[in-house]
């Protein structure tokens, strides 16, 4: 017979990720957003919006200077995609962005969690209380008709 497992609170995980982090929910304040490098013909508006959103996101605090070069390459791929969409570019973008925690799945894989603020929690609580799902009135059990 196998031994009983220890209580979950006392068991120590051996496979903890070295990348695990709690990210500030309102975005990093100390991160300096680099500008996109000059490009012939300029950048597509969607690429610029993606760049701004990415550097305003909570994940930006995890990037180091060495990551900027790969992010520039990803920006070029995204720009090329918006100029001439293709499945090949979409697949490469999906592979490249995985390293930067830009999707919920990637953040889960990296064990990055975004800190929620008390204000957001309170808003959710108020919304749930105000929703007040009305229960239908209690009716007679229709199964009782079978036994009569």
Short mmCIF file of C-alpha atoms in Angstrom, two decimals:
data_model
loop_
_atom_site.label_atom_id
_atom_site.label_comp_id
_atom_site.label_asym_id
_atom_site.label_seq_id
_atom_site.Cartn_x
_atom_site.Cartn_y
_atom_site.Cartn_z
CA UNK A 1 0.00 0.00 0.00
CA UNK A 2 1.47 3.42 -0.95
CA UNK A 3 2.32 5.92 1.72
CA UNK A 4 0.01 8.79 2.46
CA UNK A 5 0.92 12.09 0.87
CA UNK A 6 1.97 14.94 3.11
CA UNK A 7 -0.40 17.81 3.73
CA UNK A 8 -0.23 20.20 0.72
CA UNK A 9 0.89 23.05 3.00
CA UNK A 10 3.95 21.14 4.14
CA UNK A 11 5.03 19.63 0.83
CA UNK A 12 7.90 21.41 -0.87
CA UNK A 13 7.82 21.76 -4.63
CA UNK A 14 10.98 20.75 -6.38
CA UNK A 15 9.96 22.06 -9.78
CA UNK A 16 9.50 25.73 -8.95
CA UNK A 17 10.22 28.04 -11.85
CA UNK A 18 13.08 30.46 -11.62
CA UNK A 19 11.03 32.91 -13.73
CA UNK A 20 8.11 33.11 -11.29
CA UNK A 21 7.21 36.72 -10.53
CA UNK A 22 4.32 38.92 -9.42
CA UNK A 23 3.97 41.85 -11.83
CA UNK A 24 2.59 45.25 -10.83
CA UNK A 25 -0.98 45.47 -12.11
CA UNK A 26 -0.88 49.12 -13.13
CA UNK A 27 2.28 48.81 -15.23
CA UNK A 28 5.85 49.57 -14.29
CA UNK A 29 6.62 53.18 -13.46
CA UNK A 30 10.41 52.99 -13.73
CA UNK A 31 10.55 51.38 -17.20
CA UNK A 32 11.83 53.67 -19.92
CA UNK A 33 10.05 52.93 -23.19
CA UNK A 34 12.55 52.77 -26.05
CA UNK A 35 11.52 54.27 -29.37
CA UNK A 36 11.12 52.09 -32.41
CA UNK A 37 14.15 52.38 -34.68
CA UNK A 38 13.82 54.27 -37.96
CA UNK A 39 12.41 52.21 -40.79
CA UNK A 40 12.07 52.95 -44.48
CA UNK A 41 8.44 53.90 -45.07
CA UNK A 42 7.79 54.28 -41.35
CA UNK A 43 5.92 51.92 -39.03
CA UNK A 44 2.35 50.71 -39.48
CA UNK A 45 -0.09 52.28 -36.98
CA UNK A 46 -0.95 48.84 -35.53
CA UNK A 47 2.74 48.15 -34.90
CA UNK A 48 3.17 51.46 -33.08
CA UNK A 49 0.06 50.76 -30.98
CA UNK A 50 1.40 47.27 -30.12
CA UNK A 51 4.79 48.73 -29.16
CA UNK A 52 3.19 51.33 -26.88
CA UNK A 53 0.86 48.78 -25.28
CA UNK A 54 3.69 46.32 -24.71
CA UNK A 55 5.89 48.87 -22.92
CA UNK A 56 2.94 50.12 -20.84
CA UNK A 57 2.06 46.57 -19.76
CA UNK A 58 3.05 44.98 -16.44
CA UNK A 59 5.40 42.63 -18.33
CA UNK A 60 7.68 45.49 -19.39
CA UNK A 61 9.32 45.54 -15.96
CA UNK A 62 10.71 42.06 -16.59
CA UNK A 63 12.56 42.97 -19.80
CA UNK A 64 16.26 43.76 -19.68
CA UNK A 65 18.36 45.68 -22.18
CA UNK A 66 19.35 42.49 -23.97
CA UNK A 67 15.66 41.76 -24.70
CA UNK A 68 15.24 44.97 -26.69
CA UNK A 69 17.00 43.52 -29.74
CA UNK A 70 14.62 40.56 -29.96
CA UNK A 71 11.67 42.91 -29.36
CA UNK A 72 12.85 45.09 -32.27
CA UNK A 73 12.93 41.96 -34.46
CA UNK A 74 9.43 41.06 -33.28
CA UNK A 75 8.26 44.59 -34.13
CA UNK A 76 9.61 44.15 -37.67
CA UNK A 77 7.71 40.85 -38.01
CA UNK A 78 4.51 42.46 -36.73
CA UNK A 79 4.95 45.40 -39.08
CA UNK A 80 5.50 43.07 -42.04
CA UNK A 81 2.39 41.13 -41.03
CA UNK A 82 0.22 44.26 -41.04
CA UNK A 83 1.61 45.29 -44.44
CA UNK A 84 1.13 41.86 -46.03
CA UNK A 85 -0.53 39.25 -43.77
CA UNK A 86 0.55 35.64 -44.14
CA UNK A 87 0.29 32.44 -42.12
CA UNK A 88 4.06 32.09 -42.11
CA UNK A 89 4.50 35.51 -40.47
CA UNK A 90 1.68 34.82 -38.01
CA UNK A 91 3.36 31.57 -36.96
CA UNK A 92 6.74 33.24 -36.49
CA UNK A 93 5.18 36.08 -34.47
CA UNK A 94 3.46 33.52 -32.24
CA UNK A 95 6.76 31.74 -31.62
CA UNK A 96 8.72 34.92 -30.93
CA UNK A 97 6.22 36.60 -28.62
CA UNK A 98 6.03 33.48 -26.43
CA UNK A 99 9.40 34.39 -24.89
CA UNK A 100 8.10 37.74 -23.63
CA UNK A 101 4.93 36.73 -21.78
CA UNK A 102 2.66 38.66 -24.13
CA UNK A 103 -0.29 36.25 -23.93
CA UNK A 104 -2.10 34.81 -20.91
CA UNK A 105 -0.80 31.33 -21.80
CA UNK A 106 2.79 32.59 -21.95
CA UNK A 107 2.43 34.36 -18.60
CA UNK A 108 1.10 31.14 -17.10
CA UNK A 109 4.03 29.18 -18.54
CA UNK A 110 6.51 31.71 -17.13
CA UNK A 111 4.54 31.74 -13.84
CA UNK A 112 4.04 35.48 -14.03
CA UNK A 113 0.95 36.71 -12.21
CA UNK A 114 -0.37 40.23 -12.48
CA UNK A 115 -1.06 41.84 -9.14
CA UNK A 116 -4.66 42.95 -8.77
CA UNK A 117 -5.38 46.18 -6.99
CA UNK A 118 -7.83 46.53 -4.16
CA UNK A 119 -9.88 48.96 -6.25
CA UNK A 120 -10.41 46.36 -8.98
CA UNK A 121 -11.44 43.78 -6.39
CA UNK A 122 -13.92 46.21 -4.83
CA UNK A 123 -15.42 47.05 -8.25
CA UNK A 124 -15.92 43.36 -8.94
CA UNK A 125 -17.53 42.80 -5.55
CA UNK A 126 -19.92 45.72 -6.09
CA UNK A 127 -20.81 44.50 -9.58
CA UNK A 128 -21.58 41.01 -8.29
CA UNK A 129 -23.72 42.40 -5.47
CA UNK A 130 -25.64 44.73 -7.79
CA UNK A 131 -26.24 42.01 -10.37
CA UNK A 132 -28.50 40.19 -7.90
CA UNK A 133 -29.49 37.16 -9.95
CA UNK A 134 -33.15 36.57 -9.26
CA UNK A 135 -34.08 32.99 -8.52
CA UNK A 136 -37.31 31.67 -10.07
CA UNK A 137 -40.15 31.10 -7.62
CA UNK A 138 -40.22 27.65 -6.09
CA UNK A 139 -42.69 25.52 -8.05
CA UNK A 140 -44.22 22.15 -7.30
CA UNK A 141 -42.00 19.21 -8.14
CA UNK A 142 -43.26 17.82 -11.50
CA UNK A 143 -42.04 14.34 -10.57
CA UNK A 144 -44.81 14.12 -7.98
CA UNK A 145 -47.36 13.85 -10.80
CA UNK A 146 -45.95 10.40 -11.60
CA UNK A 147 -46.72 8.95 -8.20
CA UNK A 148 -50.33 10.13 -7.94
#
